[in-house]
Amino acid sequence: ATATALRQQHYEKTKANNYLDLVSTFDKLKKDASNPTPVGDQALIYGIMKMFDPNSTVREGEAASIQRATSLGGVIGQAAQQAVSGQKLTQDQRNNIVSIAENYYNTAQAQQDKIDEYYGELANRAGIDPYEVTGFSQSINPNKQSNQNSFNIGEFQVQVLN
């Protein structure tokens, strides 16, 4: 396998995982949560809706937005009703939404870590620097453990399965 072929496969898996969009949406959501205004609250609700359904377009009218958000559950549904009607959310509501989004993000990050680790290992076996495929290189990662059974990507530790 070539670095180009593995990089393309890695990108396609990453894209199918909606990871790149999710990272961007989560970063925006965290910023929106720190803007305690009705507009910031609406952006926060739209952000979490986009995290749950990244391929949707969140342009529908207010009634459709409330209906969609309400189906996501009590915390988000109630917050969506408040935000769309122009009422500010409480800080607890904002914190709950960020917590839900963070759990969702962490799950997606764990899935992406597995994808990165898999393609990094394929690159190693083919004699290719993993950085050329995944953007992460075991050889330049200061947290990499020498036993080759695990390594860190950012704050996440990845276990190599044999």
XYZ file of N, CA and C in Angstrom:
486
model
N 0.842 -1.183 0.000
C 0.000 0.000 0.000
C 0.883 1.242 0.000
N 0.430 2.271 -0.664
C 1.173 3.528 -0.703
C 0.614 4.491 0.328
N 1.419 5.495 0.677
C 0.963 6.509 1.622
C -0.273 7.223 1.074
N -0.284 7.494 -0.209
C -1.423 8.196 -0.814
C -2.695 7.363 -0.704
N -2.603 6.078 -0.996
C -3.783 5.208 -0.916
C -4.277 5.088 0.523
N -3.361 4.894 1.466
C -3.764 4.798 2.873
C -4.335 6.122 3.373
N -3.723 7.236 2.972
C -4.222 8.546 3.385
C -5.643 8.759 2.870
N -5.913 8.351 1.618
C -7.256 8.502 1.056
C -8.259 7.626 1.808
N -7.869 6.390 2.120
C -8.751 5.502 2.880
C -9.026 6.073 4.272
N -7.976 6.578 4.919
C -8.116 7.174 6.244
C -9.059 8.370 6.184
N -8.887 9.213 5.183
C -9.750 10.387 5.032
C -11.203 9.969 4.826
N -11.436 8.963 3.997
C -12.807 8.510 3.740
C -13.456 7.968 5.014
N -12.712 7.204 5.809
C -13.242 6.704 7.088
C -13.524 7.861 8.050
N -12.613 8.829 8.085
C -12.796 9.992 8.947
C -14.032 10.775 8.517
N -14.185 10.942 7.215
C -15.343 11.660 6.672
C -16.636 10.903 6.982
N -16.625 9.588 6.817
C -17.809 8.772 7.107
C -18.175 8.843 8.589
N -17.197 9.037 9.442
C -17.407 9.169 10.879
C -17.921 10.574 11.235
N -18.007 11.468 10.249
C -18.421 12.866 10.440
C -17.538 13.586 11.452
N -16.331 13.095 11.625
C -15.469 13.606 12.676
C -15.062 15.060 12.456
N -14.657 15.420 11.261
C -14.180 16.773 11.017
C -15.285 17.801 11.244
N -16.485 17.492 10.768
C -17.621 18.389 10.999
C -17.956 18.468 12.483
N -17.878 17.341 13.154
C -18.207 17.291 14.574
C -17.245 18.141 15.401
N -15.955 18.080 15.083
C -14.970 18.879 15.808
C -15.283 20.365 15.651
N -15.558 20.776 14.432
C -15.880 22.174 14.156
C -17.155 22.600 14.883
N -18.181 21.776 14.819
C -19.456 22.096 15.469
C -19.298 22.155 16.979
N -18.546 21.226 17.549
C -18.346 21.210 18.999
C -17.579 22.450 19.456
N -16.569 22.860 18.701
C -15.828 24.070 19.056
C -16.752 25.296 19.043
N -17.606 25.392 18.029
C -18.557 26.507 17.954
C -19.546 26.441 19.114
N -20.023 25.240 19.429
C -20.991 25.059 20.507
C -20.417 25.547 21.837
N -19.159 25.221 22.113
C -18.538 25.664 23.364
C -18.458 27.187 23.420
N -18.161 27.813 22.290
C -18.111 29.276 22.257
C -19.509 29.868 22.444
N -20.503 29.242 21.811
C -21.876 29.724 21.950
C -22.354 29.625 23.394
N -21.914 28.613 24.106
C -22.328 28.426 25.497
C -21.802 29.544 26.389
N -20.730 30.187 25.960
C -20.171 31.278 26.772
C -20.787 32.636 26.407
N -21.798 32.619 25.540
C -22.489 33.841 25.136
C -23.926 33.783 25.670
N -24.136 34.190 26.929
C -25.455 34.035 27.564
C -26.475 35.076 27.108
N -26.784 35.030 25.832
C -27.809 35.909 25.259
C -28.816 35.034 24.523
N -29.994 35.547 24.229
C -30.950 34.735 23.459
C -30.374 34.241 22.127
N -29.613 35.077 21.445
C -29.011 34.659 20.169
C -27.966 33.568 20.414
N -27.137 33.743 21.438
C -26.151 32.721 21.780
C -26.812 31.411 22.166
N -27.928 31.502 22.887
C -28.660 30.306 23.293
C -29.260 29.585 22.088
N -29.794 30.357 21.130
C -30.308 29.727 19.906
C -29.182 29.035 19.151
N -28.031 29.686 19.065
C -26.888 29.080 18.390
C -26.452 27.797 19.104
N -26.516 27.800 20.427
C -26.174 26.614 21.217
C -27.111 25.455 20.889
N -28.401 25.727 20.817
C -29.390 24.693 20.485
C -29.158 24.178 19.069
N -28.968 25.090 18.131
C -28.719 24.663 16.746
C -27.439 23.845 16.665
N -26.431 24.215 17.466
C -25.166 23.471 17.457
C -25.339 22.035 17.905
N -26.082 21.819 18.991
C -26.240 20.439 19.452
C -27.119 19.645 18.502
N -28.099 20.308 17.893
C -28.916 19.613 16.891
C -28.039 19.191 15.713
N -27.108 20.054 15.330
C -26.204 19.754 14.218
C -25.248 18.616 14.592
N -24.847 18.543 15.864
C -23.982 17.440 16.293
C -24.711 16.112 16.165
N -25.980 16.088 16.543
C -26.747 14.847 16.482
C -27.089 14.443 15.054
N -27.263 15.432 14.179
C -27.620 15.147 12.788
C -26.802 16.061 11.881
N -25.519 15.713 11.669
C -24.611 16.615 10.961
C -24.972 16.874 9.503
N -25.759 16.022 8.905
C -26.104 16.211 7.499
C -27.368 17.037 7.300
N -28.006 17.413 8.408
C -29.217 18.213 8.283
C -28.855 19.676 8.071
N -29.792 20.405 7.540
C -29.629 21.852 7.465
C -30.552 22.444 8.509
N -29.990 23.195 9.408
C -30.774 23.765 10.500
C -31.246 25.144 10.049
N -32.168 25.148 9.080
C -32.719 26.397 8.558
C -34.236 26.421 8.651
N -34.815 25.378 9.179
C -36.268 25.310 9.255
C -36.799 26.411 10.154
N -38.093 26.636 10.089
C -38.733 27.651 10.920
C -38.682 27.288 12.382
N -39.087 28.235 13.208
C -39.015 28.034 14.652
C -39.842 26.838 15.118
N -41.007 26.644 14.573
C -41.853 25.533 15.016
C -41.191 24.200 14.730
N -40.599 24.063 13.559
C -39.919 22.813 13.214
C -38.708 22.601 14.111
N -38.017 23.681 14.429
C -36.846 23.563 15.304
C -37.253 23.079 16.687
N -38.332 23.649 17.220
C -38.811 23.216 18.534
C -39.221 21.754 18.492
N -39.953 21.383 17.460
C -40.427 20.005 17.348
C -39.256 19.040 17.267
N -38.261 19.361 16.451
C -37.098 18.485 16.307
C -36.327 18.399 17.606
N -36.113 19.523 18.247
C -35.339 19.528 19.481
C -36.078 18.819 20.603
N -37.390 18.999 20.671
C -38.171 18.360 21.720
C -38.066 16.849 21.613
N -37.975 16.341 20.408
C -37.849 14.892 20.250
C -36.504 14.376 20.735
N -35.529 15.257 20.951
C -34.221 14.834 21.438
C -34.216 14.580 22.941
N -35.238 15.029 23.630
C -35.293 14.758 25.058
C -35.591 16.007 25.858
N -35.843 15.790 27.120
C -36.296 16.854 27.995
C -35.365 18.032 28.114
N -34.109 17.805 28.395
C -33.168 18.903 28.634
C -33.060 19.791 27.403
N -32.824 19.171 26.268
C -32.637 19.944 25.043
C -33.964 20.498 24.553
N -35.023 19.708 24.652
C -36.331 20.171 24.201
C -36.803 21.396 24.948
N -36.703 21.363 26.264
C -37.121 22.511 27.069
C -36.252 23.725 26.759
N -34.955 23.509 26.650
C -34.050 24.613 26.337
C -34.343 25.190 24.963
N -34.668 24.324 24.010
C -34.981 24.798 22.658
C -36.232 25.659 22.665
N -37.234 25.241 23.401
C -38.461 26.036 23.480
C -38.175 27.417 24.056
N -37.355 27.454 25.098
C -37.006 28.737 25.703
C -36.208 29.602 24.729
N -35.192 29.010 24.108
C -34.307 29.775 23.233
C -35.046 30.339 22.036
N -35.883 29.523 21.426
C -36.597 29.967 20.234
C -37.617 31.050 20.581
N -38.170 30.987 21.776
C -39.145 32.013 22.170
C -38.456 33.288 22.668
N -37.119 33.284 22.672
C -36.384 34.483 23.062
C -36.011 34.550 24.527
N -36.353 33.520 25.301
C -35.984 33.490 26.716
C -34.551 33.002 26.852
N -33.827 33.613 27.785
C -32.463 33.162 28.028
C -32.479 31.837 28.780
N -31.509 30.999 28.459
C -31.334 29.747 29.200
C -30.631 30.051 30.518
N -30.831 29.175 31.487
C -30.070 29.298 32.725
C -28.670 28.744 32.480
N -27.752 29.106 33.359
C -26.392 28.573 33.215
C -26.388 27.053 33.378
N -27.244 26.521 34.253
C -27.346 25.066 34.403
C -27.792 24.411 33.103
N -28.746 25.026 32.398
C -29.192 24.469 31.121
C -28.053 24.485 30.103
N -27.329 25.589 30.047
C -26.183 25.661 29.130
C -25.156 24.590 29.480
N -24.864 24.464 30.772
C -23.886 23.461 31.209
C -24.342 22.043 30.856
N -25.632 21.758 31.035
C -26.163 20.429 30.688
C -26.020 20.151 29.195
N -26.316 21.142 28.371
C -26.200 20.953 26.926
C -24.742 20.727 26.537
N -23.840 21.512 27.106
C -22.413 21.321 26.815
C -21.957 19.947 27.284
N -22.442 19.495 28.430
C -22.081 18.173 28.940
C -22.559 17.059 28.003
N -23.789 17.189 27.524
C -24.319 16.206 26.564
C -23.476 16.220 25.287
N -23.163 17.416 24.804
C -22.360 17.550 23.586
C -20.956 16.983 23.798
N -20.394 17.212 24.973
C -19.050 16.715 25.264
C -19.027 15.184 25.296
N -20.054 14.579 25.888
C -20.140 13.114 25.888
C -20.248 12.573 24.465
N -21.052 13.224 23.654
C -21.210 12.824 22.260
C -19.891 12.975 21.510
N -19.217 14.103 21.735
C -17.919 14.350 21.106
C -16.889 13.306 21.544
N -16.839 13.010 22.835
C -15.862 12.039 23.344
C -16.064 10.658 22.729
N -17.314 10.279 22.507
C -17.595 8.999 21.848
C -17.066 9.014 20.416
N -17.325 10.109 19.715
C -16.824 10.224 18.337
C -15.299 10.269 18.314
N -14.693 10.926 19.293
C -13.231 10.991 19.370
C -12.649 9.593 19.579
N -13.277 8.808 20.428
C -12.801 7.435 20.655
C -12.892 6.612 19.370
N -13.968 6.798 18.609
C -14.088 6.104 17.325
C -13.002 6.570 16.365
N -12.738 7.876 16.349
C -11.704 8.401 15.457
C -10.326 7.921 15.881
N -10.087 7.826 17.171
C -8.803 7.307 17.655
C -8.558 5.897 17.121
N -9.609 5.084 17.097
C -9.480 3.724 16.570
C -9.150 3.744 15.083
N -9.779 4.647 14.347
C -9.492 4.777 12.918
C -8.040 5.211 12.720
N -7.613 6.227 13.475
C -6.238 6.714 13.370
C -5.228 5.625 13.725
N -5.521 4.911 14.797
C -4.608 3.852 15.232
C -4.516 2.747 14.182
N -5.648 2.357 13.629
C -5.678 1.300 12.618
C -4.846 1.689 11.396
N -5.075 2.896 10.879
C -4.327 3.306 9.695
C -2.874 3.633 10.013
N -2.601 4.090 11.236
C -1.217 4.275 11.663
C -0.468 2.954 11.702
N -1.144 1.915 12.185
C -0.527 0.580 12.236
C -0.322 0.023 10.829
N -1.302 0.226 9.941
C -1.120 -0.197 8.543
C 0.086 0.505 7.918
N 0.227 1.787 8.212
C 1.372 2.540 7.686
C 2.670 1.974 8.229
N 2.726 1.714 9.532
C 3.936 1.132 10.130
C 4.310 -0.179 9.464
N 3.326 -1.031 9.265
C 3.591 -2.335 8.652
C 4.080 -2.207 7.215
N 3.667 -1.127 6.540
C 4.096 -0.905 5.158
C 5.393 -0.091 5.093
N 5.955 0.233 6.260
C 7.193 1.003 6.294
C 6.985 2.483 5.988
N 5.785 2.975 6.231
C 5.437 4.374 5.967
C 5.269 5.086 7.300
N 5.791 6.297 7.397
C 5.600 7.095 8.605
C 4.101 7.326 8.798
N 3.527 6.974 9.950
C 2.097 7.170 10.188
C 1.628 8.607 9.954
N 2.535 9.564 10.155
C 2.172 10.961 9.925
C 1.736 11.196 8.484
N 2.333 10.476 7.548
C 1.985 10.609 6.137
C 0.555 10.149 5.851
N -0.010 9.345 6.750
C -1.348 8.786 6.552
C -2.379 9.466 7.448
N -2.073 9.589 8.731
C -3.068 10.057 9.703
C -2.842 11.482 10.194
N -1.643 11.998 9.997
C -1.313 13.297 10.574
C -0.738 13.163 11.969
N -0.652 11.939 12.480
C -0.048 11.661 13.779
C 1.094 10.691 13.567
N 2.224 10.984 14.153
C 3.369 10.103 14.023
C 3.763 9.577 15.383
N 3.811 8.271 15.499
C 4.254 7.688 16.756
C 5.679 8.129 17.058
N 6.473 8.311 16.005
C 7.876 8.651 16.217
C 8.070 10.069 16.744
N 7.082 10.972 16.538
C 7.243 12.330 17.033
C 6.361 12.611 18.245
N 5.593 11.631 18.676
C 4.693 11.820 19.807
C 5.474 11.607 21.102
N 5.645 12.664 21.923
C 6.438 12.514 23.148
C 5.782 11.605 24.184
N 4.483 11.351 24.058
C 3.786 10.504 25.024
C 3.780 9.035 24.621
N 4.371 8.714 23.489
C 4.363 7.333 22.995
C 5.123 6.441 23.966
N 4.521 5.317 24.254
C 5.180 4.363 25.140
C 6.070 3.448 24.310
N 7.176 3.073 24.868
C 8.176 2.329 24.103
C 7.783 0.885 23.808
N 6.793 0.336 24.501
C 6.458 -1.062 24.279
C 5.595 -1.283 23.030
N 5.231 -0.234 22.324
C 4.457 -0.309 21.094
C 3.051 -0.872 21.282
N 2.609 -1.105 22.529
C 1.254 -1.602 22.757
C 0.247 -0.475 22.933
N 0.719 0.741 23.162
C -0.192 1.865 23.261
C 0.582 3.146 22.978
N -0.152 4.167 22.594
C 0.428 5.486 22.405
C -0.662 6.517 22.615
N -0.265 7.757 22.818
C -1.226 8.823 23.081
C -1.403 9.687 21.846
N -2.661 10.069 21.614
C -2.989 11.074 20.611
C -3.675 12.181 21.380
N -2.981 13.301 21.514
C -3.524 14.363 22.343
C -3.689 13.849 23.762
N -4.905 13.974 24.290
C -5.162 13.527 25.655
C -5.678 12.087 25.718
N -5.761 11.422 24.572
C -6.315 10.083 24.535
C -5.226 9.029 24.384
N -5.324 7.967 25.151
C -4.392 6.862 25.022
C -5.035 5.793 24.131
N -4.293 5.359 23.156
C -4.785 4.369 22.204
C -4.065 3.054 22.464
N -4.806 1.978 22.596
C -4.253 0.648 22.788
C -4.158 -0.055 21.446
N -3.016 -0.631 21.147
C -2.837 -1.377 19.917
C -3.305 -2.808 20.173
N -4.260 -3.254 19.407
C -4.770 -4.607 19.556
C -4.019 -5.540 18.622
N -3.606 -6.655 19.125
C -2.877 -7.630 18.299
C -3.814 -8.663 17.733
